[in-house]
XYZ file of C-alpha atoms in Angstrom:
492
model
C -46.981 -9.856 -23.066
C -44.039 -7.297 -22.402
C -45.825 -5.675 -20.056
C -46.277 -8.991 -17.762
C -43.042 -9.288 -17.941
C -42.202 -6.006 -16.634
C -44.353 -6.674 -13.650
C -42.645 -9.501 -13.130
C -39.603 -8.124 -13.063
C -40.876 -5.565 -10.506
C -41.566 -7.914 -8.516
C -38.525 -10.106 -8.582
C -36.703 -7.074 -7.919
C -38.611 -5.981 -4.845
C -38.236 -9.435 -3.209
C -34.248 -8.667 -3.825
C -34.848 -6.308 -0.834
C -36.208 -9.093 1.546
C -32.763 -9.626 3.246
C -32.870 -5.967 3.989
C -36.476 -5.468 5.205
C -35.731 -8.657 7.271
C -32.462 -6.873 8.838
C -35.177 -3.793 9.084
C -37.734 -5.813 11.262
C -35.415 -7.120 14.034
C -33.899 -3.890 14.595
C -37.687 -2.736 15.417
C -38.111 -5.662 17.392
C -35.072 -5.095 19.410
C -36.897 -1.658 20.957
C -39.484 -4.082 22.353
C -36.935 -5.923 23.918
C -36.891 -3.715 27.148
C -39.848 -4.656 27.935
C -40.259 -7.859 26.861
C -37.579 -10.158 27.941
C -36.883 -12.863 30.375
C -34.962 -10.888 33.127
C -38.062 -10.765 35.206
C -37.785 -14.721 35.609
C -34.283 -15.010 36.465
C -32.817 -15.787 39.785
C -29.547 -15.845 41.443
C -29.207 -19.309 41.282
C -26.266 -21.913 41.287
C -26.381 -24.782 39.190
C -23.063 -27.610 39.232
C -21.722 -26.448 35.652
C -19.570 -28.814 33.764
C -17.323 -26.735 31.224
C -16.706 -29.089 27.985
C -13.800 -27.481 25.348
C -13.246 -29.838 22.379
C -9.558 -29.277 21.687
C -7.387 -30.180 18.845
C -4.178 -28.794 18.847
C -5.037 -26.091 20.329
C -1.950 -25.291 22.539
C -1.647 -21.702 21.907
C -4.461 -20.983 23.307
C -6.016 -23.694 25.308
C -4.225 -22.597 28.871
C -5.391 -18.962 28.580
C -9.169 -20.518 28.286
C -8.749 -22.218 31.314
C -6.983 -19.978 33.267
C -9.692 -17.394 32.636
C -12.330 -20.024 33.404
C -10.597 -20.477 36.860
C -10.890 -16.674 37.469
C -15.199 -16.385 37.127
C -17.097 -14.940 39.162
C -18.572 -17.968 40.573
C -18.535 -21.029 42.618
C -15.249 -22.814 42.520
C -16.951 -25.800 44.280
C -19.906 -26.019 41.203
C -17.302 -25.905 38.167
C -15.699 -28.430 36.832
C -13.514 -27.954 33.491
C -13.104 -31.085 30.872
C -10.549 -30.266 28.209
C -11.682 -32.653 25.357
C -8.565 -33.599 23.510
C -8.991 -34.686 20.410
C -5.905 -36.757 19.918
C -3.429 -33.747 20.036
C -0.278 -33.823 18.256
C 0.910 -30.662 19.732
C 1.376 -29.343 23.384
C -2.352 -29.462 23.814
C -2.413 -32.940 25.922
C 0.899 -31.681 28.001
C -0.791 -27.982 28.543
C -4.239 -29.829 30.002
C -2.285 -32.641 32.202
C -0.329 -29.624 33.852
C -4.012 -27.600 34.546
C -5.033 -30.700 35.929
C -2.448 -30.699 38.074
C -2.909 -27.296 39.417
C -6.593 -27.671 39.876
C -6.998 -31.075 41.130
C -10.800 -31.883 41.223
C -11.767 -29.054 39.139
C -9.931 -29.047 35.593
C -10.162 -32.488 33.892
C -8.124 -33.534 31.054
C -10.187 -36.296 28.987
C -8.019 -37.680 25.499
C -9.374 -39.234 22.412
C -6.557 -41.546 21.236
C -8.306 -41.823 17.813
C -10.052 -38.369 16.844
C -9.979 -36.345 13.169
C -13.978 -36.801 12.977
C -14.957 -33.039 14.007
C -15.918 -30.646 16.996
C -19.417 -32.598 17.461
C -17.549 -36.369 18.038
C -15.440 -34.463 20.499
C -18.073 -33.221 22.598
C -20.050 -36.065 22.519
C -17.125 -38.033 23.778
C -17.221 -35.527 26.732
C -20.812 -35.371 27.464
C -21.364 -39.052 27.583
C -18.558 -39.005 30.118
C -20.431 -35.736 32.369
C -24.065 -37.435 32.033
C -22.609 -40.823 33.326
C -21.808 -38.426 37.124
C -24.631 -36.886 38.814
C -22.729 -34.272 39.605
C -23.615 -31.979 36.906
C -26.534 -30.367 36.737
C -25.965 -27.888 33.364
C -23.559 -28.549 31.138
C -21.412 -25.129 29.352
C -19.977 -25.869 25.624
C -17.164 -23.665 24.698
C -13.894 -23.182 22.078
C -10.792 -23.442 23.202
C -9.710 -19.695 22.259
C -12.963 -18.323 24.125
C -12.635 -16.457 27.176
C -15.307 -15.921 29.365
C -15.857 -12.074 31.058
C -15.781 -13.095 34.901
C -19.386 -12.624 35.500
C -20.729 -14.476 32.190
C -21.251 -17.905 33.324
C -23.414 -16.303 36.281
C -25.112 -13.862 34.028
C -26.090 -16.994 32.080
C -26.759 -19.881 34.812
C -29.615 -17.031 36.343
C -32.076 -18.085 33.326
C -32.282 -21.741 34.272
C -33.924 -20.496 37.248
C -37.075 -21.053 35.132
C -37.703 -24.678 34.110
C -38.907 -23.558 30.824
C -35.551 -22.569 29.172
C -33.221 -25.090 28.225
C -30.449 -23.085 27.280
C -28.774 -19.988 26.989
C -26.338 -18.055 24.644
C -24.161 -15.299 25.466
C -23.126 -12.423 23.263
C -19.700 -13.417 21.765
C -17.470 -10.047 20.794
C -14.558 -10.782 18.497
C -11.602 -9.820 20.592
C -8.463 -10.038 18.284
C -5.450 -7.627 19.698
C -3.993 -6.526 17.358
C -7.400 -6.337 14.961
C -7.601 -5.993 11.140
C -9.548 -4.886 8.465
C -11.475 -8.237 8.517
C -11.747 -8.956 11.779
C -12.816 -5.516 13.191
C -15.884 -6.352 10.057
C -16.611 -9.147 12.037
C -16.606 -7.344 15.358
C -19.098 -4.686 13.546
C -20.868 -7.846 12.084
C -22.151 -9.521 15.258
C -23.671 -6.374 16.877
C -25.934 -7.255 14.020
C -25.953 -10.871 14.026
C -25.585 -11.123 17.712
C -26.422 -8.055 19.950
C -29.459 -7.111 17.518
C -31.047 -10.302 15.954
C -30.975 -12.372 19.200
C -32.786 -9.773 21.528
C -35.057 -9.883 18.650
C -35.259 -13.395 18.752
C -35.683 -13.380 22.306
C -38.773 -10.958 21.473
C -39.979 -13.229 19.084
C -39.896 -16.371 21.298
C -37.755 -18.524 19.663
C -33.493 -18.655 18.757
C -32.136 -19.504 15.453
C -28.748 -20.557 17.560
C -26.973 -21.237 20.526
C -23.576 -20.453 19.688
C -21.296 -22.749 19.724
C -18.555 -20.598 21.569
C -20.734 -20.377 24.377
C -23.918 -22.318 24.894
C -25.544 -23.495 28.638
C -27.857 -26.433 28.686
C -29.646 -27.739 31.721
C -29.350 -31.146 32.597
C -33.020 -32.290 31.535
C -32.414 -30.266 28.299
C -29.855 -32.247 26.938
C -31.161 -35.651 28.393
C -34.791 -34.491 26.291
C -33.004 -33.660 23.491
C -31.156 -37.040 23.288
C -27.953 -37.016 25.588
C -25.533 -36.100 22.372
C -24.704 -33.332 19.806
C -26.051 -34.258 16.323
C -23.275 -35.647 13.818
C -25.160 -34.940 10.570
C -24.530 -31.518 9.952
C -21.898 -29.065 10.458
C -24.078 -26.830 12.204
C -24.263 -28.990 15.481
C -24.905 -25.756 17.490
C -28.197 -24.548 15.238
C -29.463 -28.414 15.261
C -29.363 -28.197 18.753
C -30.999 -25.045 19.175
C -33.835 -26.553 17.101
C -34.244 -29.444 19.064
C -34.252 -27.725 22.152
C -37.175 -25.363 20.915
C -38.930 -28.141 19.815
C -39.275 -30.441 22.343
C -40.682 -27.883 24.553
C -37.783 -26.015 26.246
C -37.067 -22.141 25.646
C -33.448 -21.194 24.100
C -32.832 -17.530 25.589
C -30.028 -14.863 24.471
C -28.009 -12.695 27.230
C -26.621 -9.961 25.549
C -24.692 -8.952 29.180
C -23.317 -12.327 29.385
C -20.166 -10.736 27.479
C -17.352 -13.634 26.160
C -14.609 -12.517 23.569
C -13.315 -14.811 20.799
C -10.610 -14.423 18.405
C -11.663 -14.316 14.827
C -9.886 -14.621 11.543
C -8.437 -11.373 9.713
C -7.922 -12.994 6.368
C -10.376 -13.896 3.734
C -9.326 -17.350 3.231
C -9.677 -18.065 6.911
C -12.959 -16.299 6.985
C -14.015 -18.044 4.022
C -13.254 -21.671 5.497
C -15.379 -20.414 9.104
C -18.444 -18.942 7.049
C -18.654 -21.385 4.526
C -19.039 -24.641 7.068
C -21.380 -22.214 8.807
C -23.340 -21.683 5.553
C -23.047 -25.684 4.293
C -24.729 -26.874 8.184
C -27.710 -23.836 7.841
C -28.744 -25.438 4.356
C -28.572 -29.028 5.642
C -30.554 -27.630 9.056
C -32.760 -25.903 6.632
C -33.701 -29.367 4.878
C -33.299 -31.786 8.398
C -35.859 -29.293 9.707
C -38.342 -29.240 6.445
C -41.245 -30.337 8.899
C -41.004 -27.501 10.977
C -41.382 -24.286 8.299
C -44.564 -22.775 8.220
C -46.700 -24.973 10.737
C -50.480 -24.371 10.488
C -51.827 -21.886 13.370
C -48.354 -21.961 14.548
C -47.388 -18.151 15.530
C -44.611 -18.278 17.602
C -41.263 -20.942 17.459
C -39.762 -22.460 14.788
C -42.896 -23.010 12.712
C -44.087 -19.041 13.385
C -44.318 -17.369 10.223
C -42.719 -14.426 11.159
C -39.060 -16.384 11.993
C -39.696 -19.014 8.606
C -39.813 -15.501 6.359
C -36.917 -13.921 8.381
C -34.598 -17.392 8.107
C -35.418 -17.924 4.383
C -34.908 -14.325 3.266
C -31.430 -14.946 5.514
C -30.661 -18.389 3.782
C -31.892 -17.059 0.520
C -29.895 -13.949 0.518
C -27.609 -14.623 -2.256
C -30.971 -15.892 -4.769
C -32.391 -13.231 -4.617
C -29.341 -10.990 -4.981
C -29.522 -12.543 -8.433
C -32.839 -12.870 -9.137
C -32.858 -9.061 -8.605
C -29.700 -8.228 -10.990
C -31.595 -10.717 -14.016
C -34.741 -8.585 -13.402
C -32.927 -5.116 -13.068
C -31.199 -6.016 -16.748
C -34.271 -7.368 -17.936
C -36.098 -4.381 -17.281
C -33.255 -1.847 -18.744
C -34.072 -3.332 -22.259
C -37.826 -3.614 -21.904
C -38.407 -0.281 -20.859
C -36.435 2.439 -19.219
C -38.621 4.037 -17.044
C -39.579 1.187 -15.099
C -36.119 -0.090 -14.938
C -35.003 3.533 -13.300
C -37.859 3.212 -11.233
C -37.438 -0.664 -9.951
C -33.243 0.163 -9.649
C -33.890 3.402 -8.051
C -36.229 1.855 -5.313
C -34.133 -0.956 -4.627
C -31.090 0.895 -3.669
C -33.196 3.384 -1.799
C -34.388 0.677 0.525
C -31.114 -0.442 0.555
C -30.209 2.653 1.760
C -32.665 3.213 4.298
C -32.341 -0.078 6.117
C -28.455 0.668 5.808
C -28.316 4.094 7.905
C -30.783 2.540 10.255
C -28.692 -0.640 11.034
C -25.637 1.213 11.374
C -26.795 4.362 13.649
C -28.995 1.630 15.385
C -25.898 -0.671 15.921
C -23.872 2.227 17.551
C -26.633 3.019 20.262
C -26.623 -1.108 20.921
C -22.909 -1.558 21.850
C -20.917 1.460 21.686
C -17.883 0.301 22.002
C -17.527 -1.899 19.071
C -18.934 0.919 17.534
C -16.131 3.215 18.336
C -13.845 0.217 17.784
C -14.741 -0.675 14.430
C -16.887 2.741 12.708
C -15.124 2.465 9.701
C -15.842 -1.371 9.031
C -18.993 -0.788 9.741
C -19.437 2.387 7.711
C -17.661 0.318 4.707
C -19.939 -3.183 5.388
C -21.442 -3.042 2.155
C -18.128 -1.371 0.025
C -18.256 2.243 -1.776
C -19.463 0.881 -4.755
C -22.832 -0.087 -3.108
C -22.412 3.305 -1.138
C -22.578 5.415 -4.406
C -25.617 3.485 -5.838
C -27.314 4.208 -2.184
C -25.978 8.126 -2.368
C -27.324 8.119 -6.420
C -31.010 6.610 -4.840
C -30.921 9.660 -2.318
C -29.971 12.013 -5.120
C -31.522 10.633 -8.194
C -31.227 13.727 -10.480
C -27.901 12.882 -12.013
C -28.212 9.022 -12.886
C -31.550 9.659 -14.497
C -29.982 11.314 -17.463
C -27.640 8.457 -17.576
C -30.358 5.974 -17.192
C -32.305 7.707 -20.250
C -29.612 7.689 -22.288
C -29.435 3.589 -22.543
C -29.310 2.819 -26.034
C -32.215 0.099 -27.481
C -30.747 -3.002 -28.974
C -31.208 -1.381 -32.616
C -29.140 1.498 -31.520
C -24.990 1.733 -31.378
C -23.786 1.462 -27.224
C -21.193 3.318 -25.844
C -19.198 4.421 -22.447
C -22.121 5.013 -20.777
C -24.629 1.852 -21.893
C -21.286 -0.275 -20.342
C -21.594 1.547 -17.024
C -25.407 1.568 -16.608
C -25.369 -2.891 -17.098
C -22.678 -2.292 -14.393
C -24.645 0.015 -12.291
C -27.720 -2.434 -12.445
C -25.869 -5.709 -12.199
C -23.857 -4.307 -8.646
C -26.710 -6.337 -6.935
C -25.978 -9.729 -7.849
C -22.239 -9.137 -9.418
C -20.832 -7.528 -6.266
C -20.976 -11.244 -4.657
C -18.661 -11.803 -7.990
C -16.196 -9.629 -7.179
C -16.080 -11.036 -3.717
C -15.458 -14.231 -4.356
C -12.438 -12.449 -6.675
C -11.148 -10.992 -3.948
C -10.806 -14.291 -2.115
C -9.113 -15.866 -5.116
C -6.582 -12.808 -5.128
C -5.672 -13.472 -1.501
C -5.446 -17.014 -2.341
C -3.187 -16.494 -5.127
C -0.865 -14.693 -2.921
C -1.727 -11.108 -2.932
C -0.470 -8.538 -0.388
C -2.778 -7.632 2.804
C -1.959 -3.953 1.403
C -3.699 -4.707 -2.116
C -6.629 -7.165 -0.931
C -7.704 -4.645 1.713
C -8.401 -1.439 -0.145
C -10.178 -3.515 -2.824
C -12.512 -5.013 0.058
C -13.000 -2.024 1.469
C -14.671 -1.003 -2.261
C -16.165 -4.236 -2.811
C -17.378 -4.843 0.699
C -17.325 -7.370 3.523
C -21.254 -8.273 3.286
C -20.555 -8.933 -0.453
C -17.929 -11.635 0.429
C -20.374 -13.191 2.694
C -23.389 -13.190 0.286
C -20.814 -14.906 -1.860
C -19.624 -17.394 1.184
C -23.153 -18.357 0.870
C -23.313 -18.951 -2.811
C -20.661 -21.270 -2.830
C -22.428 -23.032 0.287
C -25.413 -23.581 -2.599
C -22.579 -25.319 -4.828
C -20.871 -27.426 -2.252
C -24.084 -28.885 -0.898
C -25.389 -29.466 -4.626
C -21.931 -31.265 -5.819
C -22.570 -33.141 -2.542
C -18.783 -32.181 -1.079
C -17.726 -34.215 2.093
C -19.367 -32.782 5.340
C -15.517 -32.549 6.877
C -14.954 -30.576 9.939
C -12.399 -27.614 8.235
C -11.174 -26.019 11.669
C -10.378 -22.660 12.129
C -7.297 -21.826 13.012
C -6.431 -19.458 16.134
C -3.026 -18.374 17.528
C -4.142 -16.582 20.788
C -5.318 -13.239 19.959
C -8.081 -12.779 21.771
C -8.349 -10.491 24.567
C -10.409 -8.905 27.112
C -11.183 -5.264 25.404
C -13.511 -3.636 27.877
């Protein structure tokens, strides 16, 4: 009987490392990406583009957006701009009238007098107003602190030159000036989430999202796909990724379609972003239930290889525990294969880690140099040690050995081995501590040092926890905006 149980726990500890070996397999796929991609099918073409911003008070920002769209590298006479004000109570309405003004015919200012009901309402408010005019023939969704490098839009409009794809994404680089601690983590962040995962996804044949910052849709796309942005979930972007796939159309990824947004540098901000992101995957997860796993279905939403890598995703912060309970189980069944179990998760951990990162810095160098340190601290010292102590084993060992059984007396070093092996699931703990500190008014100069030990993908795993809690308690699907004060700049 005890020894089924250790096999279990094994295994429950191996799958811990699914979020890793995911990680692991787009980075290989990204390689491929060279060679297979959809450059060969693009075309300098010129599609009418109608640029939609949903914009609620969003004066500190919203003129820079539009003044940069004004300045692209393409067609004045095929863009139009339609600010999207969502009943403003600050400058926002005044900012858009006076763009208007200077760009008669091409910058539109279009007002909800009664808005509060989130970014999708908004857009839908503007598309039904674009689809009504013939005029446009692809339609470009943005945020109002986004600004577009001047050759993006025509980096991205080149794909619809094949009728197959639907829409396109662009690679979104947070662009804060002055950056912090947290948001240079993000920058470092989406060379992973963006830059990496995306070509794979490209390689792969099928995108997990369109981001919402900057996402192209031909005309026929968004008439097959129902003529509005879905309401139901806050992940209106992802939804209509999916539908897009699914009803036949390719959704592409441009990683040299470069756009900078401005990104939150405190937790609590960063909290509020990740955790509506988080909440709208788990409701997409369930709206799309029919899709997982079709039968004979190899590529798209229903290919096995992009259900495993989404679930391990979605899953992370399961299995982070599921991992810890079998790692403690295992330390009082029997030592050895606790050592051994503990000592190959971290090693993976490890391995996948040092690839990612040296990986990362070959795929955009100059968030590398920009943010090294964030992105050598992603997963916090502590985690760092336990990889160093998998690499060097010799030491721990005689710690691990010396764990007391239950009939024996525990000391110093029984407390720090049920640390050591409970760092998997407790780090997300200690995240979600650190956003409690900053929420109960602690200093930048405290909070960061102790997230620099604890690390920034532990405060994430732990975003996603409480997305399990907020979708089980059933909290209101509300529309918590982010807030943004103009940050973001140019940086190339």
């Amino acid at each position: 009987m005890q020894e089924s149980w250790v096999w279990m726990c094994v295994v429950a500890v191996f799958l811990g490392t699914a979020p890793q070996l995911a990680a692991f397999i787009q980075f290989l796929l990204v390689g491929v990406h060279g060679v297979r991609n959809h450059y060969a099918r693009c075309a300098p073409v010129r599609r009418r583009v109608a640029v939609l911003i949903p914009a609620w008070n969003e004066g500190l920002v919203i003129d820079n957006t539009i003044e940069h769209m004004m300045s692209l590298d393409y067609p004045r006479d095929a863009l139009r701009v339609y600010v999207i004000d969502d009943a403003s109570t600050d400058q926002t309405p005044q900012v858009a009238r006076e763009a208007a003004l200077r760009y008669p015919g091409t910058v539109f200012h279009l007002r909800r007098e009664k808005g509060g009901q989130g970014k999708a309402h908004t857009l839908n408010y503007g598309l039904a107003h674009v689809l009504d005019d013939d005029w446009m023939e692809a339609v470009l969704i943005t945020d109002a602190d986004v600004v577009f490098s001047r050759d993006a839009l025509t980096k991205m409009v080149r794909h619809l030159a094949d009728p197959e794809v639907g829409a396109v994404t662009a690679y979104i680089k947070e662009g804060s000036a002055p950056g912090g601690f947290v948001s240079r983590s993000i920058a470092f962040e989406y060379i992973t989430a963006q830059a990496a995962s995306r070509r794979a996804q490209n390689v792969m044949g099928v995108m997990a999202c369109v981001a919402g910052g900057a996402q192209l849709h031909s005309r026929e796309n968004l008439i097959a796909i129902g003529g509005a942005i879905d309401t139901s979930t806050l992940a209106e972007d992802t939804y209509t990724t999916f539908l897009t796939e699914l009803r036949g159309r390719r959704a592409l990824f441009d990683g040299n379609a470069i756009v900078w947004a401005e990104e939150p540098d405190a937790l609590s901000s960063l909290w509020k972003q990740r955790l509506r992101w988080a909440r709208g995957n788990l409701q997409l997860t369930w709206a799309f239930r029919h899709a997982w796993f079709r039968p004979f279905s190899h590529r798209g939403i229903g290919g096995w290889m992009f259900g495993l890598i989404w679930f391990a995703t979605v899953l992370t912060p399961i299995l982070m525990l599921l991992a810890m309970a079998a790692c403690l189980t295992l330390l009082l069944l029997h030592h050895g294969w606790a050592w051994r179990a503990f000592h190959l998760l971290w090693l993976i951990n490890a391995f996948v880690y040092l690839f990612v990162l040296l990986f990362s810095c070959l795929i955009d160098p100059f968030t590398a140099r920009r943010a090294w340190l964030e992105g050598i601290l992603f997963p916090g010292l502590v985690s760092l040690g336990l990889m160093a102590l998998s690499i060097f084993p010799d030491r721990p060992y005689y710690l691990i050995n010396s764990f007391p059984t239950l009939h024996q007396a525990w000391d110093w070093r029984a407390a720090v081995v049920v640390l050591l092996y409970a760092w998997v699931g407790g780090c997300m703990v200690a995240g979600w501590g650190l956003y409690r500190l900053e929420r109960a008014g602690a200093p930048p100069w405290l909070v960061r040092p102790l997230l620099a030990v604890v690390g920034y993908g532990p405060v994430l795993c732990a975003v996603s926890f409480a997305a399990y809690v907020a979708e089980l308690r059933g909290a209101e699907r509300s529309w918590d905006k982010t807030v943004k004060i103009g940050r973001v700049r140019q940086l190339e």
